[in-house]
Coordinates of C-alpha atoms in Angstrom, one line a residue:
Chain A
X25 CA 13.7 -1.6 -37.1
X26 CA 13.3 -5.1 -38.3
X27 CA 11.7 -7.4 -35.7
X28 CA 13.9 -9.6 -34.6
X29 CA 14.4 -11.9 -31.4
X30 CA 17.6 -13.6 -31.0
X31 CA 18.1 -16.6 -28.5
X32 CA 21.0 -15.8 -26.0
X33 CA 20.1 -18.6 -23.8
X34 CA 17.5 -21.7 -24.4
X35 CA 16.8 -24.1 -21.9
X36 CA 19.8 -26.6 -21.6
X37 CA 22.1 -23.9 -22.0
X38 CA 19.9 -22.0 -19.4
X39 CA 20.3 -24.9 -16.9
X40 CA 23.8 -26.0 -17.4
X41 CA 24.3 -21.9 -17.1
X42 CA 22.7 -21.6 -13.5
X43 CA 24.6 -24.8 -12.5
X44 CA 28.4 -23.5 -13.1
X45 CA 26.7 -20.1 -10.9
X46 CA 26.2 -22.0 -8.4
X47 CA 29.6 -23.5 -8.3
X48 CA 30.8 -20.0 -8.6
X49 CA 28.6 -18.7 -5.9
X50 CA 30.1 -21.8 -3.2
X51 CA 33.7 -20.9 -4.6
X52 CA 33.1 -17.2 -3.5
X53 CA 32.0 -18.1 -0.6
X54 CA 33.8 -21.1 0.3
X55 CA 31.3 -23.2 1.1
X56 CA 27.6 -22.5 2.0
X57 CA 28.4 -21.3 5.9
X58 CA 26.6 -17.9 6.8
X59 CA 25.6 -17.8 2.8
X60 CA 21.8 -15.9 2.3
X61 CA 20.8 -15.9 -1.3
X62 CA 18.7 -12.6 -2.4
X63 CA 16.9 -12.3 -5.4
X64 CA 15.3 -9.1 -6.5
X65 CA 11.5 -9.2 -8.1
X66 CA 10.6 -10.4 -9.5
X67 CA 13.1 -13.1 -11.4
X68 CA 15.6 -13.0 -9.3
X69 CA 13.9 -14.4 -6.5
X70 CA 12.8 -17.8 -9.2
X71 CA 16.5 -17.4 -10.0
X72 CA 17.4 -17.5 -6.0
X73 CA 15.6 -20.4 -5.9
X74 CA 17.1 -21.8 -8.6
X75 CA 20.5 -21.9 -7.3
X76 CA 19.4 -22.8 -3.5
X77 CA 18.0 -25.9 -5.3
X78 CA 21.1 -26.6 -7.4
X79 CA 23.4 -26.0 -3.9
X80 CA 20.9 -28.2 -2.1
X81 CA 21.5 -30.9 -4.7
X82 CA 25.4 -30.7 -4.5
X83 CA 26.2 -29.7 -0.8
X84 CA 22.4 -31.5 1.2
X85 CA 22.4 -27.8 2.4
X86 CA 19.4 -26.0 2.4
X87 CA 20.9 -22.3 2.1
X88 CA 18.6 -19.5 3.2
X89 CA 16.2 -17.2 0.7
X90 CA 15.1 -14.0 0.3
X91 CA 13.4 -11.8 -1.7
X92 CA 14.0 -7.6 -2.3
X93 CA 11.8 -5.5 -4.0
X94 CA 13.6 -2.5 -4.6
X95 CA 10.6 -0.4 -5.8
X96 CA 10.4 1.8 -3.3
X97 CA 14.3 2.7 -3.4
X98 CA 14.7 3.4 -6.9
X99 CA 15.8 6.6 -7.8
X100 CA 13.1 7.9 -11.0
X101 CA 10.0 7.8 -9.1
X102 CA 9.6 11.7 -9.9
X103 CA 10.3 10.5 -13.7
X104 CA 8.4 7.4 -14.8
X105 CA 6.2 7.2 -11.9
X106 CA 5.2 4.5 -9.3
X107 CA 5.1 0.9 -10.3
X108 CA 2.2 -0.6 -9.7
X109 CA 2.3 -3.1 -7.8
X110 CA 5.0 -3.2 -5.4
X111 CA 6.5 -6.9 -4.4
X112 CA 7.0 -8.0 -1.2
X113 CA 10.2 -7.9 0.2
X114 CA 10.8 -10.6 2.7
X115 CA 14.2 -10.7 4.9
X116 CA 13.8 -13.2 8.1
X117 CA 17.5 -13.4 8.7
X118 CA 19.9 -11.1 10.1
X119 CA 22.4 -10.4 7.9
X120 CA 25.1 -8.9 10.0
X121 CA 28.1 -10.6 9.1
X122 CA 26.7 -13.0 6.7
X123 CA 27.8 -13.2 3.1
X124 CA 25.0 -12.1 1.1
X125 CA 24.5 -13.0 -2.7
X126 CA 22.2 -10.4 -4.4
X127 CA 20.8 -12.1 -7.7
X128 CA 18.9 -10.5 -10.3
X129 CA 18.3 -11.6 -14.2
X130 CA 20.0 -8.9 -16.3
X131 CA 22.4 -6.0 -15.4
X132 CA 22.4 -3.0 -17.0
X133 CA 22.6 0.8 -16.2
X134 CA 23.3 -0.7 -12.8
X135 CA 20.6 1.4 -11.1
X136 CA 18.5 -1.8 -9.3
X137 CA 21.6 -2.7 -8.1
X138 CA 22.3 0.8 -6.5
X139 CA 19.2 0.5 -4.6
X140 CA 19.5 -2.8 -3.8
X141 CA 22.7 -2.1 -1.8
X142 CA 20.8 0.9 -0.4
X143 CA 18.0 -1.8 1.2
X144 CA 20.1 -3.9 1.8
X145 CA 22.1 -1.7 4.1
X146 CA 18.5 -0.9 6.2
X147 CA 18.1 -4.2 7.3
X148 CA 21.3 -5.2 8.2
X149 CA 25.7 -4.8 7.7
X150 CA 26.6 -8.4 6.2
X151 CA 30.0 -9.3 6.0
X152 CA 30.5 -8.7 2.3
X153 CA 27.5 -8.4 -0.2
X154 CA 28.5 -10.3 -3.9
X155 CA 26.3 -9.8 -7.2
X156 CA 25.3 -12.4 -9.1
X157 CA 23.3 -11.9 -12.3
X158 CA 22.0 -14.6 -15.5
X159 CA 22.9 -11.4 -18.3
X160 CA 25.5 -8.6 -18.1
X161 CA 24.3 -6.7 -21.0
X162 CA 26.6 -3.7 -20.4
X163 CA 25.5 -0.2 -20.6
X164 CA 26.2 0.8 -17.0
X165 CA 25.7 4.1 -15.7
X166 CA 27.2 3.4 -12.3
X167 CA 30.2 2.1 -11.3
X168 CA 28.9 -1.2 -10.4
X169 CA 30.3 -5.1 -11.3
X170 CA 28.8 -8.3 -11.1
X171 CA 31.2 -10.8 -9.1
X172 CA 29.5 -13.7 -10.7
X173 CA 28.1 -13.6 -14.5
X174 CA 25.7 -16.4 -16.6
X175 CA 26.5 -15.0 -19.9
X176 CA 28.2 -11.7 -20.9
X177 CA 26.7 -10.1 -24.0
X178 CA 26.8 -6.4 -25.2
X179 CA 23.1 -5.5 -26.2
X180 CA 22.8 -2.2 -27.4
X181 CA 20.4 0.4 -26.0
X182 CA 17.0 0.2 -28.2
X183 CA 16.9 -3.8 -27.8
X184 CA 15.8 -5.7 -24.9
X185 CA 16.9 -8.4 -22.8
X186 CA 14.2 -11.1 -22.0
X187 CA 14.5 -13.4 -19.5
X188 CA 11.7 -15.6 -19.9
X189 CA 11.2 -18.8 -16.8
X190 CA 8.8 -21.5 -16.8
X191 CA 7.6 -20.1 -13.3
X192 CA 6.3 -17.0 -14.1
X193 CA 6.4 -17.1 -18.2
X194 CA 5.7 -20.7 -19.0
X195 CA 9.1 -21.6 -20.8
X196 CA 13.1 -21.2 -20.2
X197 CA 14.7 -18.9 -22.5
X198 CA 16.8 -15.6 -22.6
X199 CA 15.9 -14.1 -25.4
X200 CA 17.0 -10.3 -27.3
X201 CA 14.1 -8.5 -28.5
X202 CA 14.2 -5.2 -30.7
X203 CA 12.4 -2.4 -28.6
X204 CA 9.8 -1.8 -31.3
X205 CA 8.5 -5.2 -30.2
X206 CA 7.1 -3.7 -26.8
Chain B
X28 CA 1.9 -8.3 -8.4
X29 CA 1.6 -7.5 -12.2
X30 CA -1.2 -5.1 -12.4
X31 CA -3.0 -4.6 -14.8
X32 CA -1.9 -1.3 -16.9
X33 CA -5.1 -0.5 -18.0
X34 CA -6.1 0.8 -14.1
X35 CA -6.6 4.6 -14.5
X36 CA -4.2 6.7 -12.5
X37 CA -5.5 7.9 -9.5
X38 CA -5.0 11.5 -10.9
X39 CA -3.9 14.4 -8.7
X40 CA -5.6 13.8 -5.6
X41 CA -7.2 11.6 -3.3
X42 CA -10.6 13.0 -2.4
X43 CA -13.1 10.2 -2.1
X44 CA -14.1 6.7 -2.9
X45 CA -17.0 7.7 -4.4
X46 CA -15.2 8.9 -7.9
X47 CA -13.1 5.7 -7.6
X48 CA -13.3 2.3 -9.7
X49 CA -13.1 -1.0 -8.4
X50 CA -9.8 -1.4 -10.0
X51 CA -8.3 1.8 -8.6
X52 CA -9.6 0.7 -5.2
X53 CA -7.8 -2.6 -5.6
X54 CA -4.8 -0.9 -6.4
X55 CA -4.8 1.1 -3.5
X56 CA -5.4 -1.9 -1.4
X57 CA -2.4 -4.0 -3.6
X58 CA -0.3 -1.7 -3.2
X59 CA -0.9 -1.0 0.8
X60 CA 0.6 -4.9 1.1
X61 CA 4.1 -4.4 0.8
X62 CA 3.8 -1.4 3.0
X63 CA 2.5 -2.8 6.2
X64 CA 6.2 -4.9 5.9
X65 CA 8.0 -1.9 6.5
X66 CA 6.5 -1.0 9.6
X67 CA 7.7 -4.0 10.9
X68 CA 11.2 -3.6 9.8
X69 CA 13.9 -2.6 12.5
X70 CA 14.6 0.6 10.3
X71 CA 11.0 1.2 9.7
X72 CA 11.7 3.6 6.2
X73 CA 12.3 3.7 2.8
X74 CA 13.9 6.7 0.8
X75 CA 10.5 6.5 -1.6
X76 CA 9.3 10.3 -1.5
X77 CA 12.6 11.7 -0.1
X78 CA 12.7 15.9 -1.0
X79 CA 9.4 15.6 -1.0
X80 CA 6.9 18.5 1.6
X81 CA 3.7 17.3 2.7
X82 CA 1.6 19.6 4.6
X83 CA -0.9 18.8 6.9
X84 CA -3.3 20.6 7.1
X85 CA -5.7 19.8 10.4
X86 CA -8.9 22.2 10.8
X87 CA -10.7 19.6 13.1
X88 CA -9.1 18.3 16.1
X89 CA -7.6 14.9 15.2
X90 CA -5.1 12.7 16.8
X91 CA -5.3 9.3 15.3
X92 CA -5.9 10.1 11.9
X93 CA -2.9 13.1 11.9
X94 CA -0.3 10.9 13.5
X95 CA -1.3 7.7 11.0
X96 CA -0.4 10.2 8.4
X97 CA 2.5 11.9 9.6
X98 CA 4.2 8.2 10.4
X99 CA 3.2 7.2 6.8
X100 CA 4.9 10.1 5.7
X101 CA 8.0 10.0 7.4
X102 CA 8.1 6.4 6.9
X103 CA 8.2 7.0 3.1
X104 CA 10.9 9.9 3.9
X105 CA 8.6 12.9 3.0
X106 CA 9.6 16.1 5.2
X107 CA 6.1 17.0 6.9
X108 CA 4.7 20.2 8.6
X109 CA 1.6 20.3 10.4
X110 CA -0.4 22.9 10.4
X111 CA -3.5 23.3 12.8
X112 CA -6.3 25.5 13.0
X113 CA -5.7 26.9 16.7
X114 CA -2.1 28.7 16.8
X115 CA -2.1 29.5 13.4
X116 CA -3.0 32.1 11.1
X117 CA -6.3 30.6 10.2
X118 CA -7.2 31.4 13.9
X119 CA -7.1 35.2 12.6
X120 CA -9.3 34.6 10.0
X121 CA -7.5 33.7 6.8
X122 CA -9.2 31.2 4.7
X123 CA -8.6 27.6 3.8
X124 CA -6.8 29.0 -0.1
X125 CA -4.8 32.0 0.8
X126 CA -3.2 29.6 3.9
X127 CA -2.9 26.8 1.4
X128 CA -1.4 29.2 -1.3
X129 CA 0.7 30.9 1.2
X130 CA 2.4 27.2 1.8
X131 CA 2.8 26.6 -1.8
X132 CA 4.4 29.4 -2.2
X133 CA 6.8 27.9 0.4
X134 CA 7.0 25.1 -2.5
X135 CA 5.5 22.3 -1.1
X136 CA 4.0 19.1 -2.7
X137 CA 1.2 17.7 -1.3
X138 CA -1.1 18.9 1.4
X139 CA -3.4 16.8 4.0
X140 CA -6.4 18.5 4.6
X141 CA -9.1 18.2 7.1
X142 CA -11.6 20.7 7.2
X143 CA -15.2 20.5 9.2
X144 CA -17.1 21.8 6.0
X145 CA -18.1 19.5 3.1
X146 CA -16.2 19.8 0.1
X147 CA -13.0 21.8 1.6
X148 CA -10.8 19.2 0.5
X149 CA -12.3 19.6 -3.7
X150 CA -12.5 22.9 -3.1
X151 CA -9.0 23.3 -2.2
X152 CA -7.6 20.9 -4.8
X153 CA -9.1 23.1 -7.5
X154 CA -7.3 26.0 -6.9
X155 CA -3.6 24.6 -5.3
X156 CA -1.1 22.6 -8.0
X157 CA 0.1 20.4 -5.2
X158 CA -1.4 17.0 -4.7
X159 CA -4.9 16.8 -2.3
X160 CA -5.7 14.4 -0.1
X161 CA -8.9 14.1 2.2
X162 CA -8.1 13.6 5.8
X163 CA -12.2 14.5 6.7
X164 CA -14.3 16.7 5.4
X165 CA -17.2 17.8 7.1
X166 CA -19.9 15.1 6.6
X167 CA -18.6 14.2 3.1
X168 CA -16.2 11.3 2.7
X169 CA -13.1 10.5 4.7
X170 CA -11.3 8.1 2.3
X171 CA -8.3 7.0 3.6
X172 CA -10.6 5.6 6.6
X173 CA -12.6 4.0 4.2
X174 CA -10.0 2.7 2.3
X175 CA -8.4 1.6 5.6
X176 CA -11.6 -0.7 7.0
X177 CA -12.1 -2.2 3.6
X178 CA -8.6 -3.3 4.0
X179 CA -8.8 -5.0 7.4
X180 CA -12.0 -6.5 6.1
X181 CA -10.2 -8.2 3.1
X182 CA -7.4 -9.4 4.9
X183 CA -10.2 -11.4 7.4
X184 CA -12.8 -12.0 5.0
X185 CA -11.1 -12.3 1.5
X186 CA -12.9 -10.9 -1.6
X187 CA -15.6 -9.1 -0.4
X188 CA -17.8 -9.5 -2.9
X189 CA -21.2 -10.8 -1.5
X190 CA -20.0 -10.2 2.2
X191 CA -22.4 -8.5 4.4
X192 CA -21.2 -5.4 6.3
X193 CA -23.7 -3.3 8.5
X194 CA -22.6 0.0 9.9
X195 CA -24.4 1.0 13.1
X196 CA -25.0 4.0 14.7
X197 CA -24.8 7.8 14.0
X198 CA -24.7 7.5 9.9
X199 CA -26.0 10.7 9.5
X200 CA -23.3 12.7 10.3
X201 CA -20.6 10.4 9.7
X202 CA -18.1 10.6 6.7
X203 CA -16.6 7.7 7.5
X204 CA -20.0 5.6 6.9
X205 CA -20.3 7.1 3.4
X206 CA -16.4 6.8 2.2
X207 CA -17.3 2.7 3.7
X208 CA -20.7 2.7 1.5
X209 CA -19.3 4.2 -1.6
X210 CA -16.1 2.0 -1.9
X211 CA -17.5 -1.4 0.0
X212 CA -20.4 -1.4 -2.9
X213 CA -17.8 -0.6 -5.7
X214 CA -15.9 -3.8 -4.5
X215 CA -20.0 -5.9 -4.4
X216 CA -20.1 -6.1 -1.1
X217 CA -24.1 -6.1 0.3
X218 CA -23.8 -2.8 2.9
X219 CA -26.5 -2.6 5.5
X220 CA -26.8 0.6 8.1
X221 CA -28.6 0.6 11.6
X222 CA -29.4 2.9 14.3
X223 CA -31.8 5.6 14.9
X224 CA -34.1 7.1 12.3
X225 CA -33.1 10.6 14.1
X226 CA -29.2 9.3 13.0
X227 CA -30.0 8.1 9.3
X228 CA -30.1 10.4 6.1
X229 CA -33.6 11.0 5.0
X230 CA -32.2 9.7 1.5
X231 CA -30.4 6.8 2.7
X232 CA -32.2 4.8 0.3
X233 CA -30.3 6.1 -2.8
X234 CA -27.3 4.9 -1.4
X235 CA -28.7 1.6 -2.3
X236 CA -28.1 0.1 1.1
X237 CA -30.3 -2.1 3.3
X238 CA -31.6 0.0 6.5
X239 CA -31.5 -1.8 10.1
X240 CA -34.0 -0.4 12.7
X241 CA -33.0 -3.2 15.6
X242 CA -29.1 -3.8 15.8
X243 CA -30.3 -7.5 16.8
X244 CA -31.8 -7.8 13.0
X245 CA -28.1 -6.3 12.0
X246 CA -26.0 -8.6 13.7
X247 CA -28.0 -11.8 12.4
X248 CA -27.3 -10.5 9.1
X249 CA -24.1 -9.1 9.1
X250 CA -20.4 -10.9 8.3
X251 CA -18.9 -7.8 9.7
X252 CA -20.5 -4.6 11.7
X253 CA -18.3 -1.2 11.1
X254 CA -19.7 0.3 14.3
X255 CA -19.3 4.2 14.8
X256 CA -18.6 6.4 16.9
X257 CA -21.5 8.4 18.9
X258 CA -20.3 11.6 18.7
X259 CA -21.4 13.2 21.5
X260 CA -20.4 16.8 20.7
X261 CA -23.5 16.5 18.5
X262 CA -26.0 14.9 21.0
X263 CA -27.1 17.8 22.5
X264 CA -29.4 18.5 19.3
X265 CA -32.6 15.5 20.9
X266 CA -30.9 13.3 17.9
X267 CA -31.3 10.9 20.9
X268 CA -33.1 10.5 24.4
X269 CA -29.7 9.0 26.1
X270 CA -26.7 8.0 26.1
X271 CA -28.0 4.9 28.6
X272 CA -30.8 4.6 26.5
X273 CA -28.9 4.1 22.8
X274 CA -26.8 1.8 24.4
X275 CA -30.1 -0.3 25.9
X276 CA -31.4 -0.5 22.3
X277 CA -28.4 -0.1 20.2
X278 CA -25.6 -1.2 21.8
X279 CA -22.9 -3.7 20.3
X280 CA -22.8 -6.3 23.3
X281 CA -21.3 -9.3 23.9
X282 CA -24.9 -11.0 25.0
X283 CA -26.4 -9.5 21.1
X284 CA -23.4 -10.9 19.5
X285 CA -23.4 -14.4 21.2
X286 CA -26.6 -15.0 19.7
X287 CA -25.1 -14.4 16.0
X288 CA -25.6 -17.3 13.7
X289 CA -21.8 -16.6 12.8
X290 CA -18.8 -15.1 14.1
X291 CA -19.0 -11.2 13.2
X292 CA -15.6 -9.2 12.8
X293 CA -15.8 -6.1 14.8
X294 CA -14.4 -2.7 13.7
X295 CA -15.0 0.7 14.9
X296 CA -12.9 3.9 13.1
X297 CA -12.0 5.3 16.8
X298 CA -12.3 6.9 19.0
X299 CA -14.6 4.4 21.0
X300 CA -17.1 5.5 23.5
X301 CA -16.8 2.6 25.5
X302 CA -20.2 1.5 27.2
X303 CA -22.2 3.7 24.8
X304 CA -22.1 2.4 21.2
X305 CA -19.7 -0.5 22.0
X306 CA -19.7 -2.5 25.0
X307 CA -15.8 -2.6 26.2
X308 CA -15.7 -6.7 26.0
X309 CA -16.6 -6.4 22.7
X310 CA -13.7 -3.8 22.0
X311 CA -11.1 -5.9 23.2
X312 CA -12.9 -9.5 22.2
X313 CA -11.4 -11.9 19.7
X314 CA -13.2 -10.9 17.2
X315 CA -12.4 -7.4 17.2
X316 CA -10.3 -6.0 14.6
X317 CA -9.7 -2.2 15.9
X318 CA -6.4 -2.2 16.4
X319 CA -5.5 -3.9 12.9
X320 CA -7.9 -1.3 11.3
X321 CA -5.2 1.7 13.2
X322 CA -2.0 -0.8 11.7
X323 CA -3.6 -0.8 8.4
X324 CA -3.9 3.0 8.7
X325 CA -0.6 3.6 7.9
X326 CA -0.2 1.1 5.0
X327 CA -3.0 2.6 3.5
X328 CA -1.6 6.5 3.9
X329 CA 2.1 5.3 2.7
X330 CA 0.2 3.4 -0.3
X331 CA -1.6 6.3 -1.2
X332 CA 0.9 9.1 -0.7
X333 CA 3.1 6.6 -3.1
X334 CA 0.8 6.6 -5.9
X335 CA -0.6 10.1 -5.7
X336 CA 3.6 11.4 -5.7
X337 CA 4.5 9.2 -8.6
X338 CA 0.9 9.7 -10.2
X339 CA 2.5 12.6 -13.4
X340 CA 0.5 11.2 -16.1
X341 CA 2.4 12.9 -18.8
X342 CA 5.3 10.7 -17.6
X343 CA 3.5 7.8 -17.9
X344 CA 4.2 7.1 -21.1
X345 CA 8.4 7.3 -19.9
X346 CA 7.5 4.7 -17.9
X347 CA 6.6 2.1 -20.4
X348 CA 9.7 2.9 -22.3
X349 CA 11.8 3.0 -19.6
X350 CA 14.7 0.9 -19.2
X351 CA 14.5 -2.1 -16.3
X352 CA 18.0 -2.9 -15.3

């Protein structure tokens, strides 16, 4: 396979991407009352933040944050084996009857979402639980949706979705790889 | 929390620090973090090894260590069964593999073994397909102790490497003083013992640690002092006069440790003879870390049951290829 990386997303379109999601995620919710953001590791908690600091900019509210690692819930442990190192997961509030917006960077088979909703349900029963995700890439093997998308693109199964943030990878950019890249 | 891929798997079973690298030990320790969260947690457990039978497998009396296993285990969803020497078959005389092949024939996946001879644990993970892991073996190694103390040292002292951490007392017949020598060095860490001549190896020198003879010498030297436990089921061999005489001369006291240069952290494996080796002030002073050493217990167990279950290496490669979603 020819190697080939496509840009989905660079950095304006990126930005002005994670902007109208966080429109989206007040308009869900009506407003930022009893709203906790949730990102999974690892860059969905950068993207959490991302959109806390976005609502903060628009609404003066400082929405609270946490982080899920969902390591420890997935489902293949017997397969692929343990994950070294597993990410904190950090919950401070209680999230019975809260809205709670689960954000990850790309959805596909659906399976980190699965367990997400399984942790999710240790620490707490929020009011309703809402998925918010930069790339639905398609390819689900559960029947799970994503209430609010960034950018919708079917990527078939060999290639791979990159979402690259100046946090953790120096530089904005979604970007399509072909697997033979890895 | 991106480690690096190149750290060896830990392989089948746990059965010392001795065989470990620094990056393995690190990776034990890394991965104990996230754990100790879950214990705090209102639902205190995570569907991790669900399905999974862990056995364990307790030929020596043990409380602490048993129950910081069996909590790690249920708190990671594992079914457990233990299995002690008195009121069970090995009480009629069957030996250590026939009982452990008679449980895997039950189909069980891992087994917990303490066992009051040296090398039980290796000799048992030779000859059983489920996953071993050391719980004590005779005066061999005890590693998730080990691995245990060298975490509550890291979280107080940071990277270890150049700390100074004496352990005091009864070396010679302690497993926990050589899992702490074997994996405190491997981290760079300058290890010191002191007690007795009578309660040191005659080759403690090839363990490439510096020997102690006053505990006063110890504590001026020492960041940390790992002090063990008399154990007085052995005393009755003239390894020493008294009990009111080791505690004159070797004694952790709060009047030795007052005139430390520094502050000295303060850990002790359990469980404490109070007014022999340690003085009961010192147990329950500020600087004593003995109860986070039995929190860190359990992180350290859940840690390494994690790894060990998820440790296939012919699935590895899977797991580089695997989808993330």
């Amino acid at each position: 396979m020819p190697r080939r990386n496509t840009t989905l997303l660079d950095k304006r379109s990126l930005d002005r991407t994670l902007r109208r999601m966080a429109d989206e995620v007040l308009e869900l919710n009506g407003g930022t009352d009893h709203l906790i953001i949730v990102g999974i590791q690892r860059r969905g908690v950068q993207l959490a933040e991302r959109l806390a600091a976005i609502i903060k900019g628009t609404e003066g509210v400082d929405v609270p944050r946490g982080a899920l690692d969902i390591t420890l819930y997935r489902d293949d442990l017997q397969t692929v084996g343990p994950r070294p190192v597993v990410g904190p997961t950090h919950l401070p509030w209680e999230l019975d009857g809260k809205c709670v917006v689960i954000v990850d960077d790309v959805l596909y088979t659906g399976r980190t979402v699965r367990a997400a909703l399984d942790e999710l349900a240790d620490f707490g029963r929020p009011a309703r639980i809402a998925l918010a995700v930069l790339v639905d890439r398609g390819g689900r093997e559960l029947p799970i949706h994503a209430d609010i998308v960034g950018r919708r693109s079917d990527v078939p199964k060999p290639q791979r979705v990159d979402v690259l943030l100046e946090e953790v990878d120096g530089r904005d950019a979604v970007v399509i790889t072909a697997e033979d890249d890895a | 929390m991106n480690a690096p891929p190149s750290v060896a798997p830990l392989g089948k079973d746990l059965l010392g620090l001795a065989s470990l690298s620094g990056d393995q030990i690190r990776l034990i320790l890394d991965t104990a973090e996230p754990f100790k969260e879950i214990s705090e947690r209102a639902i205190k457990k995570v569907p991790t090894l669900r399905g999974m039978t862990v056995v364990n497998l307790f030929f020596e009396p043990s409380t602490r260590t048993r129950i910081s296993f069996e909590f790690a285990e249920k708190r990671l969803s594992a079914d457990t069964v233990n299995v002690a020497s008195s009121g069970s078959s090995v009480s009629k005389g069957e030996t250590l593999v026939d009982t452990a092949r008679n449980l895997e024939a039950m189909r069980i996946d891992m087994v917990v073994v303490r066992h009051e001879a040296s090398g039980a644990a290796r000799f048992l993970a030779e000859r059983i397909e489920s996953n071993v892991i050391n719980a004590g073996d005779g005066t061999h190694e005890h590693p998730t102790q080990g691995l245990l103390d060298i975490l509550t040292l890291r979280d107080r002292l940071g990277d270890l490497r150049g700390r100074r951490i004496c352990i005091c007392g009864d070396v010679l017949h302690s497993r926990v003083a050589r899992s702490n020598i074997f994996g405190l060095k491997t981290l760079g860490a300058d290890v010191a013992v002191c007690g007795p001549r009578s309660l040191l190896p005659n080759a403690i020198d090839e363990l490439g640690v510096t020997v102690f003879q006053r505990i006063e010498a110890a504590i001026e030297w020492a960041d940390a002092l790992n002090v063990l436990r008399l154990q007085l089921e052995r005393m009755n061999a003239g390894f020493i006069p008294s009990l009111r005489e080791y505690n004159r001369v070797f004694g952790v006291t709060s009047r030795r440790l007052a005139a430390a240069p520094r502050d000295v952290l303060i850990l002790h494996p359990g469980p404490m003879n109070r007014g022999v080796e340690i003085d009961s002030d010192v147990a329950d002073g500020e600087h004593s870390v003995i109860l986070n050493q039995v929190t860190n217990g359990v992180a350290i167990r859940m840690a390494v049951l994690y790894l060990l279950a998820g440790g296939r290496p012919e699935l590895a490669g899977a797991a580089r290829r695997g989808g993330e979603a």
